[in-house]
Coordinates of C-alpha atoms in Angstrom, one line a residue:
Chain A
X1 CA 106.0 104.6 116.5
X2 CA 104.1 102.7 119.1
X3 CA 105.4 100.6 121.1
X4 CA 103.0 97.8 120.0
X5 CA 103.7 98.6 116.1
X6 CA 107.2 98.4 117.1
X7 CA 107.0 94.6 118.5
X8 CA 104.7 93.8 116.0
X9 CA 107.8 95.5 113.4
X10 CA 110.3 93.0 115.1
X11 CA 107.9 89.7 115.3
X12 CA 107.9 90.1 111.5
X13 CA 111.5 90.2 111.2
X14 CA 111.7 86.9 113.1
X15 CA 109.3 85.6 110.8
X16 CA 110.6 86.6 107.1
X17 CA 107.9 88.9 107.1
X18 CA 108.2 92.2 104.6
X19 CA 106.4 94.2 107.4
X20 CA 106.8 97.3 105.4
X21 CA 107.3 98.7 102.4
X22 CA 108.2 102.4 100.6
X23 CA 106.8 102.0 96.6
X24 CA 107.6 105.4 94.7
X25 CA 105.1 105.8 92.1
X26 CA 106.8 108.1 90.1
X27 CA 109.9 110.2 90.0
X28 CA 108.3 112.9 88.3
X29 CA 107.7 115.7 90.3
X30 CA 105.8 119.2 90.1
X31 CA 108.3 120.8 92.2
X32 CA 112.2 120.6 91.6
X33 CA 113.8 121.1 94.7
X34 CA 117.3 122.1 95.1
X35 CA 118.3 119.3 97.4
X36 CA 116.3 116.2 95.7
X37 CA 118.3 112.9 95.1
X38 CA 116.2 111.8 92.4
X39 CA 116.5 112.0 88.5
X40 CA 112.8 113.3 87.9
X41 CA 112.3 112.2 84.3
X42 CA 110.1 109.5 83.9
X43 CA 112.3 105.9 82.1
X44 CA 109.4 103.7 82.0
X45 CA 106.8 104.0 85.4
X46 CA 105.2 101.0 86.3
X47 CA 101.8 101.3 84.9
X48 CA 98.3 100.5 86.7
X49 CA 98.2 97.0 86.0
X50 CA 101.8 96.3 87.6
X51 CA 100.9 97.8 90.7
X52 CA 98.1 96.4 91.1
X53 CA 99.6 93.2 90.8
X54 CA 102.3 94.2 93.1
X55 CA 100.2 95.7 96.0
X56 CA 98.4 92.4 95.5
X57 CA 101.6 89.8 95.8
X58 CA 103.1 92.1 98.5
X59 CA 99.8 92.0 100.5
X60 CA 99.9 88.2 100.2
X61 CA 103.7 88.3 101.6
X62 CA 102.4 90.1 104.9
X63 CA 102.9 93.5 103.6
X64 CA 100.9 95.9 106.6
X65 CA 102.7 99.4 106.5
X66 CA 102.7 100.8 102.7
X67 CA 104.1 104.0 102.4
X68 CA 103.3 105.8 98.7
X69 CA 105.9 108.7 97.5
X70 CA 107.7 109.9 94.9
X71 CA 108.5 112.3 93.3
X72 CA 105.2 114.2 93.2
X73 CA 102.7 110.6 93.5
X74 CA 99.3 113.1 92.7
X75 CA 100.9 113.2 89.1
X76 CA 100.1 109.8 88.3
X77 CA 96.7 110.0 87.1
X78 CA 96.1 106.7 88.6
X79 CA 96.7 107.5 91.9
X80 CA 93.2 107.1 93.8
X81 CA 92.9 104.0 91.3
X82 CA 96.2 102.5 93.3
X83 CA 95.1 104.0 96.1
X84 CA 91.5 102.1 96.3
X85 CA 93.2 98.8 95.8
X86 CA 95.6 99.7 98.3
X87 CA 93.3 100.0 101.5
X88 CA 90.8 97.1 99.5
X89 CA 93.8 95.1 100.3
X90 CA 93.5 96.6 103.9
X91 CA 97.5 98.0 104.0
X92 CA 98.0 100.4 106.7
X93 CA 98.9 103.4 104.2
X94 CA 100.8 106.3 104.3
X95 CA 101.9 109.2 101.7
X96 CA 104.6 111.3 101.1
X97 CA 103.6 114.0 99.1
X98 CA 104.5 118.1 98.9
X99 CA 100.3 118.5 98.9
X100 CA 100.2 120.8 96.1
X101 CA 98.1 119.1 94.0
X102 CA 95.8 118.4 97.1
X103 CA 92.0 120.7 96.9
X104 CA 88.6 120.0 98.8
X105 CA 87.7 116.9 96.5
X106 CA 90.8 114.6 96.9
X107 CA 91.7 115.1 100.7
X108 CA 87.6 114.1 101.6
X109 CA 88.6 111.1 99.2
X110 CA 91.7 110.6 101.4
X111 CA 89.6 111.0 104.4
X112 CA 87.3 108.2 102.9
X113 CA 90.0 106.2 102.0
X114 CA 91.2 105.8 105.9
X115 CA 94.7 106.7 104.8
X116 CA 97.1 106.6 107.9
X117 CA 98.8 109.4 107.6
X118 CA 100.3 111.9 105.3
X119 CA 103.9 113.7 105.5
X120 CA 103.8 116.7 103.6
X121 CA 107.7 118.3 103.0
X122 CA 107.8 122.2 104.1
X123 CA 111.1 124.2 104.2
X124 CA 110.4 127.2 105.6
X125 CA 107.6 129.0 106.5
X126 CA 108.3 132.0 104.8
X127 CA 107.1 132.1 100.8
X128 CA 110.3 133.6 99.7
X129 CA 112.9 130.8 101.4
X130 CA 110.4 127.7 100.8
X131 CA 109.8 128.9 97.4
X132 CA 113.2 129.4 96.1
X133 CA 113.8 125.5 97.7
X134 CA 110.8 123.9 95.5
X135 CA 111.5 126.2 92.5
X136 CA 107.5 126.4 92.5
X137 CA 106.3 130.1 93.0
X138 CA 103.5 129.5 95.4
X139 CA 104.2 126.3 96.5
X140 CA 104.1 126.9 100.2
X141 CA 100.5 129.0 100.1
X142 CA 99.2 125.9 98.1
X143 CA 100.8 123.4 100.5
X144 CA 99.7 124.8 103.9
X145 CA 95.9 125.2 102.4
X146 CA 96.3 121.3 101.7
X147 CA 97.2 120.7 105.3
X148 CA 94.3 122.9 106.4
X149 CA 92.1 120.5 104.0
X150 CA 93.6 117.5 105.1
X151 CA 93.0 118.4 108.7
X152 CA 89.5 119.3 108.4
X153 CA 89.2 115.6 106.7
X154 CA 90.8 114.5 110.6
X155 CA 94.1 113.0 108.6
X156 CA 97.3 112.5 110.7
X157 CA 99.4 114.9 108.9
X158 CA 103.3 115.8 110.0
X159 CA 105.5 118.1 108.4
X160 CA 109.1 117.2 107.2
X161 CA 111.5 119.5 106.8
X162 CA 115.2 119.2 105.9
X163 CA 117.9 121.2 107.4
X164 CA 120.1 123.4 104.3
X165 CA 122.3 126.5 104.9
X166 CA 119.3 128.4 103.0
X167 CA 116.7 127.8 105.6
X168 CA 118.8 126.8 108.5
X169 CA 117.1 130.3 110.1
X170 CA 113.9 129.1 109.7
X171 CA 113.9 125.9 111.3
X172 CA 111.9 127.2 114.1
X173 CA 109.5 129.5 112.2
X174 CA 108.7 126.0 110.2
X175 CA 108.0 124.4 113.8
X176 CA 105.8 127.2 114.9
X177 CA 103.7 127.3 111.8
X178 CA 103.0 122.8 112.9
X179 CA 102.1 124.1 116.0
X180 CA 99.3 126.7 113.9
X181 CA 98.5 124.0 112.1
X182 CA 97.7 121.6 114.6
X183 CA 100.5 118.8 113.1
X184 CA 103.8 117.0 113.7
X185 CA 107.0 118.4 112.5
X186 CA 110.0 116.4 111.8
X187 CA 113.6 118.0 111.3
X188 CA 116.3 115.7 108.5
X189 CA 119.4 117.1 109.5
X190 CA 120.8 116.5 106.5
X191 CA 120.5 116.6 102.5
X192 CA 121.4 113.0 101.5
X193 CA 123.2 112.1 98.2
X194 CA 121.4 111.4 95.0
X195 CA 120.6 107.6 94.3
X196 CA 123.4 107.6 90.9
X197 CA 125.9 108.3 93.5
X198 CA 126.1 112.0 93.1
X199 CA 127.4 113.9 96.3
X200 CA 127.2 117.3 94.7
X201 CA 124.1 118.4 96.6
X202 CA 126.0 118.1 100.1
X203 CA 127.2 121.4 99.5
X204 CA 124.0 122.0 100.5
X205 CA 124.3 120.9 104.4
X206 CA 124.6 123.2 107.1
X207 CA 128.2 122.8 108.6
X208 CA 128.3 120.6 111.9
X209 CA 128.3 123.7 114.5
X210 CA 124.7 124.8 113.0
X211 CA 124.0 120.6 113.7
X212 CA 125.9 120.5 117.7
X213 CA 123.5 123.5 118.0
X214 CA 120.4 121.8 116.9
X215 CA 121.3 118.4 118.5
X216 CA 122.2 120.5 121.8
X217 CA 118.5 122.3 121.5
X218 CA 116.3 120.2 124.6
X219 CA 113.2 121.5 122.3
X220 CA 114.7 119.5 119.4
X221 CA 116.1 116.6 121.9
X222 CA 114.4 115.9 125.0
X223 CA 117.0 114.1 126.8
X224 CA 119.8 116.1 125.8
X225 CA 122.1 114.7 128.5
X226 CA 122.0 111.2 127.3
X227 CA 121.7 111.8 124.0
X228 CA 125.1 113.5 123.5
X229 CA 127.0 111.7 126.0
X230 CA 129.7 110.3 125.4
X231 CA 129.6 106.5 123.8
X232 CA 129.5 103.7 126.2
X233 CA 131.8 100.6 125.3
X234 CA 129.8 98.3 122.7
X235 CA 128.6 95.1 124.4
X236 CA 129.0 91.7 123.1
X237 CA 125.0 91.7 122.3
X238 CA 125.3 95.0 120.6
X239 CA 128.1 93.4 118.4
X240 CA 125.8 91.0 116.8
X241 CA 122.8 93.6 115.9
X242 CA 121.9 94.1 113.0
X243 CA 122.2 97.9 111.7
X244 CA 118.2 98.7 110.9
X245 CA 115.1 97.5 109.6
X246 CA 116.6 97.5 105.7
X247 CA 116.2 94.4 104.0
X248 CA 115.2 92.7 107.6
X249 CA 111.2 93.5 108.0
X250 CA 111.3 96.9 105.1
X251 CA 112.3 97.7 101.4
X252 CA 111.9 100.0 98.6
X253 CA 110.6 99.8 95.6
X254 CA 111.2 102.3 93.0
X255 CA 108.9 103.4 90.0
X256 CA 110.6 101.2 87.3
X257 CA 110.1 97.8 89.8
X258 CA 113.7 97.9 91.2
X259 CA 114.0 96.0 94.2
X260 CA 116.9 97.5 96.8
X261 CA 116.6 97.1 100.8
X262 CA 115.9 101.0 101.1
X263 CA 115.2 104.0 99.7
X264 CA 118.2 105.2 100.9
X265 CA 120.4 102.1 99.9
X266 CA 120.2 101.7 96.0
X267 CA 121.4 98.0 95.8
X268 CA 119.4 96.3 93.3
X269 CA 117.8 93.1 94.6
X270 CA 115.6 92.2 92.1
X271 CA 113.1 93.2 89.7
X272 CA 109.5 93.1 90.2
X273 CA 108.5 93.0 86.7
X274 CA 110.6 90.0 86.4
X275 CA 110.3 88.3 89.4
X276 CA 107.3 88.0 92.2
X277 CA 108.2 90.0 94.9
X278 CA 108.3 87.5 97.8
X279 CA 110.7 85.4 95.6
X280 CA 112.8 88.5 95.8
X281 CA 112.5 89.1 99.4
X282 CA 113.3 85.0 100.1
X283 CA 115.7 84.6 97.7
X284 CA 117.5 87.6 96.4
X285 CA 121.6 86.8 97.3
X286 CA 122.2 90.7 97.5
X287 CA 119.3 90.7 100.2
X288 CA 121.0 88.0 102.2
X289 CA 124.4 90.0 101.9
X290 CA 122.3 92.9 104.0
X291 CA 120.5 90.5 106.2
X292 CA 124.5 89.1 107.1
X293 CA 125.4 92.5 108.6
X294 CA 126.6 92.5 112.0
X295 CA 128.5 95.1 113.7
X296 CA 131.3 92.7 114.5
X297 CA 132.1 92.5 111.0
X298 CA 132.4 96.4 110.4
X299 CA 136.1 96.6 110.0
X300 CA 136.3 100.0 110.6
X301 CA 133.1 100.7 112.6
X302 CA 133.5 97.7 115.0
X303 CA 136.8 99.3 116.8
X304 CA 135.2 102.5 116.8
X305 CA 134.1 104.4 120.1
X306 CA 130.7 105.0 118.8
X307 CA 130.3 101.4 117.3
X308 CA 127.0 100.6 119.9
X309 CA 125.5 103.8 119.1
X310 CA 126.0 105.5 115.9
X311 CA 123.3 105.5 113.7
X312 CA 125.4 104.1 110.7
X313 CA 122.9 104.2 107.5
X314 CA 124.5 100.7 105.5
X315 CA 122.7 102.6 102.3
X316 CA 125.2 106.2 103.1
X317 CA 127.8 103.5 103.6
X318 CA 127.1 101.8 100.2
X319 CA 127.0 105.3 98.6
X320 CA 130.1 106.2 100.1
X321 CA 131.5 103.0 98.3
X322 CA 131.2 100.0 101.0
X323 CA 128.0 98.7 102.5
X324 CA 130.4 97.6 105.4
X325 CA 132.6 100.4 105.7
X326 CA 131.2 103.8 107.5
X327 CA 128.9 106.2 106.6
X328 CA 130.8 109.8 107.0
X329 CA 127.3 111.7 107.2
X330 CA 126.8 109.5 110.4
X331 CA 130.4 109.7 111.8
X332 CA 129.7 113.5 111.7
X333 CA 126.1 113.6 113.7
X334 CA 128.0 110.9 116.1
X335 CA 131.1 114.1 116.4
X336 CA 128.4 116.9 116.4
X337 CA 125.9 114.9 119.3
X338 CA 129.1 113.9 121.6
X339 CA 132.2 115.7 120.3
X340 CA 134.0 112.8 120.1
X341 CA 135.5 111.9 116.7
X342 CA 134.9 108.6 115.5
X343 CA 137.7 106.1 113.8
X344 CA 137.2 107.1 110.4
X345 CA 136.6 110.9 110.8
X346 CA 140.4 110.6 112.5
X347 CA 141.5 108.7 109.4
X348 CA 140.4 111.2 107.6
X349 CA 141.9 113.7 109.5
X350 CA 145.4 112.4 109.4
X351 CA 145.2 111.9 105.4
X352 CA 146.0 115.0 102.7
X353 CA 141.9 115.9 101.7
X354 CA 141.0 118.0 98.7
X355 CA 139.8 121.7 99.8
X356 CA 136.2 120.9 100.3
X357 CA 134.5 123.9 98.5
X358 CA 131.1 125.2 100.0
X359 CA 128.6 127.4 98.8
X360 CA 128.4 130.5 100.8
X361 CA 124.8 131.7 100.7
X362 CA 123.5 135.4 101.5
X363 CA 120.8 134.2 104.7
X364 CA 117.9 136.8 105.0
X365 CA 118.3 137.3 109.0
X366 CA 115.7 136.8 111.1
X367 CA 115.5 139.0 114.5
X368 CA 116.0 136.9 117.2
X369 CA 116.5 133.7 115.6
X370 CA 118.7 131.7 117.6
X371 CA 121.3 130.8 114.7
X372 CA 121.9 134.1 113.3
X373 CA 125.3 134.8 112.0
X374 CA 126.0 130.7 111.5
X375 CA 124.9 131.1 107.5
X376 CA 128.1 133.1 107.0
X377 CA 130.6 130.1 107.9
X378 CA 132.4 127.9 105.8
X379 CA 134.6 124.6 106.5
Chain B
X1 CA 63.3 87.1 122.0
X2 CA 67.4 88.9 121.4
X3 CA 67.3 90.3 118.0
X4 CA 69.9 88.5 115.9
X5 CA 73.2 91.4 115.5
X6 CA 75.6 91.1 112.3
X7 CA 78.9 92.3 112.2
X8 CA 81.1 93.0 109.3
X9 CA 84.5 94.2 108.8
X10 CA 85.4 98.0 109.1
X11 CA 86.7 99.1 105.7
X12 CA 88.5 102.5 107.4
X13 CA 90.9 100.2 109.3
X14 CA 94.5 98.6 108.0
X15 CA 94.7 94.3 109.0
X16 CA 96.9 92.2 108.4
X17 CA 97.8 88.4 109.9
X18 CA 101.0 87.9 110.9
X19 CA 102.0 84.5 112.6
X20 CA 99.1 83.3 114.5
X21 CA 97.9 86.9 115.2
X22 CA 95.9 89.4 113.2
X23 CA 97.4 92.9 113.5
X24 CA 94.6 95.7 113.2
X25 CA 95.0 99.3 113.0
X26 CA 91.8 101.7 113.5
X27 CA 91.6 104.5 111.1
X28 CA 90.3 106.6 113.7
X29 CA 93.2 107.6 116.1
X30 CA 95.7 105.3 114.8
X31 CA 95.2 102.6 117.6
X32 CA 97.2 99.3 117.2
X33 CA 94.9 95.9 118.2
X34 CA 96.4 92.8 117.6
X35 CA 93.2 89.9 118.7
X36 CA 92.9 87.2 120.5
X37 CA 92.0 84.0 118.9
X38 CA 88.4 84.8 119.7
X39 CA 88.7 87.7 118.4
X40 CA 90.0 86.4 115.0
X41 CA 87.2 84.0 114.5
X42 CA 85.0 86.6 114.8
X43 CA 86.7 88.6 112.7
X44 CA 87.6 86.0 109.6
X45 CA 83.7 85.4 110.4
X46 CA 82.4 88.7 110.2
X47 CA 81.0 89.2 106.7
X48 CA 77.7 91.4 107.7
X49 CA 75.3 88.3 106.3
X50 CA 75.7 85.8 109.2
X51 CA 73.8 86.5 112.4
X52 CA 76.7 86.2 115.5
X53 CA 74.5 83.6 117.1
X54 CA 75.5 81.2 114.2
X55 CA 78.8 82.5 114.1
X56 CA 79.5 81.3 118.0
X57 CA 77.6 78.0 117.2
X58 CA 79.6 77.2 114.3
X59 CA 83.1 78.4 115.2
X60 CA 83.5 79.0 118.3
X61 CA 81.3 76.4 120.5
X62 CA 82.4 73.7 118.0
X63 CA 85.6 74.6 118.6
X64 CA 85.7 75.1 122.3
X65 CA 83.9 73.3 125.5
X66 CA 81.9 76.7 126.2
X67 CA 78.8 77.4 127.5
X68 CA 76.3 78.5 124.2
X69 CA 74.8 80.7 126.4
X70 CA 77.8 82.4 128.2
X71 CA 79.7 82.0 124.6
X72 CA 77.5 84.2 123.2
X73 CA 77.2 86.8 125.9
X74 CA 81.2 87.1 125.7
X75 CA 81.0 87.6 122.5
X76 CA 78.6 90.3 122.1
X77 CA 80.6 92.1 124.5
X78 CA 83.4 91.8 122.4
X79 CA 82.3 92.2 119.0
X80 CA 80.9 95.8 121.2
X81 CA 84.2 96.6 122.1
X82 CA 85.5 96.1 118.8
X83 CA 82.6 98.3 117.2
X84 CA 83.9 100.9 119.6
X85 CA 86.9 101.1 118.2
X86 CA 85.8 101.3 114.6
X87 CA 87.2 97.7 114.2
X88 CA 83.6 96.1 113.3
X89 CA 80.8 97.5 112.2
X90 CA 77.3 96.3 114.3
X91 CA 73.6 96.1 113.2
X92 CA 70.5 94.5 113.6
X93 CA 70.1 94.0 110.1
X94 CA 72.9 92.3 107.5
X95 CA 75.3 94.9 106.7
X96 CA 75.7 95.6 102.8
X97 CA 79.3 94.7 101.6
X98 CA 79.5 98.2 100.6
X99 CA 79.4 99.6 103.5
X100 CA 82.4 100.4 105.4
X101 CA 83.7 103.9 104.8
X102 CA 83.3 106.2 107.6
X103 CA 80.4 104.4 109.4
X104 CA 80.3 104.1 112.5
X105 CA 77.0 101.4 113.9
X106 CA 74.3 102.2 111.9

């Protein structure tokens, strides 16, 4: 992000401004992959006419950044009908999409369109690994011919790719096929839990040596050396920020018109098929519980070494069962940068756990990938 | 005599006011403007119909103690800079509402 966009991010925040906003269009989805946190059947999508009302109040509320996903969004037939209004209504628009259903014809409309930019999700860059993620023989083949499309059209396209045991060897072989490509690549370095709460699907993380490795990698981090060292003392200033953009100058919206501060951080606000958004945004009491936030009042997190820079998600903290309690998944990317525990992985430590039970997958090696032999470990 | 030159509003670029300012993203390379006030009144004023001659008259000479002349020299060479960046669209001739969409100056 530039750093203009990123003071222009912040001016909105001082103003009450909803500076940017994630709508899912539908949870349906073409693919089904393993480590999705969504429920993909469809309980009543907001139809045409609500969106369109919806881009339309949230473009009145200062809405600039609009970022489209889903689930699959080129399932709605509606999409380039949303779409149109969207940049009529001159949002700054981005999509999250896996770019299957994307030939010649709809990437030059995209290209017309002026759409930002697109993240398109790739696992691996082998058929057989990406594949068996998605659950959609031929997925990967159909998605890297929609890149190609979408590059001819001169889109900003990036790859996203999310770190598993079952692709963890690939990681690289996903970065070199961006570089063939002529496109960003992003890394998640970890599978997040589904939105009803469900933490099943963290089985499905890599365990925190393959993540030390990763974080250690100066192709993966350029400043290495700051990055990972160790926590500085949190300063009086630091105590009083608030913990990300959530609820402050961003929300989600989610295909039925639930309100929450983040995609990541399911606390309904509001309904938009109730209420008008901006009422929402101003008025909701859940909203101004998120907005009240401050380090200081993290009883846990506050006292902790890595307190002034952990990147402690408030939505994995709500998951986990307290908005202002700590978000383990964080704690653990704090241990694997630094290798300093934080305060509540030594709670944990010191109390009686239940055996956590991973899946042990067979990993096709690689030659010469630089994490062969990690896929066989277990905590 | 200087042929009259109409502007209108890039439709391949993302706007939006916040505050005082107008935040403007070009399609083409991503490029973040926010504009000056001058540049805003050209901007809110920029419909492709009225000639930028008037457009300085009416909002911007009326509004300010400028020279007409000088006025209107500055603002060619800004509503150029702007076409540049795919911001506005430039012609001699009134610009259709229509157009927008991957034009550059016609």
């Amino acid at each position: 992000m530039s750093a203009l966009l990123m003071a222009m991010g912040e001016r909105a925040r001082e103003l009450g401004i909803p500076f940017n906003v994630h709508l899912d269009l539908t949870y349906r989805c073409n693919e089904k992959c393993v480590h999705c946190y969504l429920d993909h059947h469809d309980h009543g999508e907001l139809t045409t006419a609500e969106i369109k009302n919806l881009l339309k109040e949230m473009a009145e509320a200062g809405v600039f950044i609009l970022t489209l996903s889903g689930g699959e969004i080129f399932l709605r037939k509606d999409f380039f009908e949303i779409l149109e209004v969207a940049r009529e209504l001159t949002f700054c628009v981005k999509l999250k999409t896996n770019a299957v259903l994307i030939r010649e014809a709809q990437a030059a409309r995209l290209g017309e369109l002026g759409v930002q930019s697109l993240q398109v999700s790739i696992y691996s860059h082998r058929p057989e690994v990406h594949d068996s993620i998605t659950k959609l023989p031929g997925s990967l083949k159909r998605s890297i011919a929609a890149i190609r499309l979408l590059k001819a059209q001169g889109l900003k396209v990036t790859i996203a790719n999310v770190l598993m045991r079952s692709n963890m060897q690939d990681i690289y072989g996903v970065r070199a096929l961006a570089k063939e490509l002529g496109v960003e690549c992003t890394l998640d370095p970890a599978v997040s839990p589904m939105l009803d709460g469900d933490r099943s699907i963290l089985a499905l993380n890599t365990d925190e040596s393959v993540l030390r490795e990763i974080i250690h990698d100066p192709s993966f981090t350029p400043n290495v050396e700051e990055f990972c060292a160790p926590p500085a003392p949190a300063s009086e200033e630091s105590m009083d920020a608030f913990p990300c953009s959530a609820g402050h100058n961003a929300c989600y919206i989610s295909p039925y018109g639930e309100f929450y501060p983040c995609v990541a951080f399911p606390l309904s606000c509001g309904n938009v098929r109730q209420q008008r958004f901006i009422d929402i945004w101003r008025n909701s009491e859940q909203l101004k519980e998120v907005r009240s936030i401050r380090l200081r009042d993290l009883s846990g997190c506050s006292q902790c070494v890595h307190g002034a820079t952990c990147t402690r998600c408030p939505g994995m903290a709500f998951l986990e069962g307290n908005m202002r309690g700590p978000s383990t998944a964080d704690c653990e990317k704090s241990y694997a940068r630094t290798g300093i525990a934080s305060k509540n992985l030594l709670a944990k430590k010191d109390k009686p756990s239940p055996l956590r039970l991973v899946q042990i997958q067979l990993v096709p090696a690689i030659m010469g990938s630089r994490l062969t032999g990690i896929g066989a470990s277990a905590s | 005599m200087i042929k009259p030159l109409y502007l209108a509003r890039s439709r391949r670029i993302a706007a939006r006011k916040l505050g005082e300012e107008i935040l403007v993203m070009s399609a083409r390379g991503s490029t973040l403007f926010t504009l000056n006030p001058t540049a805003t009144i050209l901007w809110q004023a920029a419909d492709g119909a009225t000639p930028l001659e008037r457009i300085v008259e009416s909002k911007i000479c009326s509004e300010y103690e400028v020279n007409p002349e000088q006025a209107l020299l500055d603002a060619e060479s800004l509503v150029e800079d702007l076409a540049k960046h795919g911001i506005l669209l430039i012609s001699e001739k009134p610009i259709a509402e229509s157009s927008g969409y991957g034009e550059e100056r016609p």
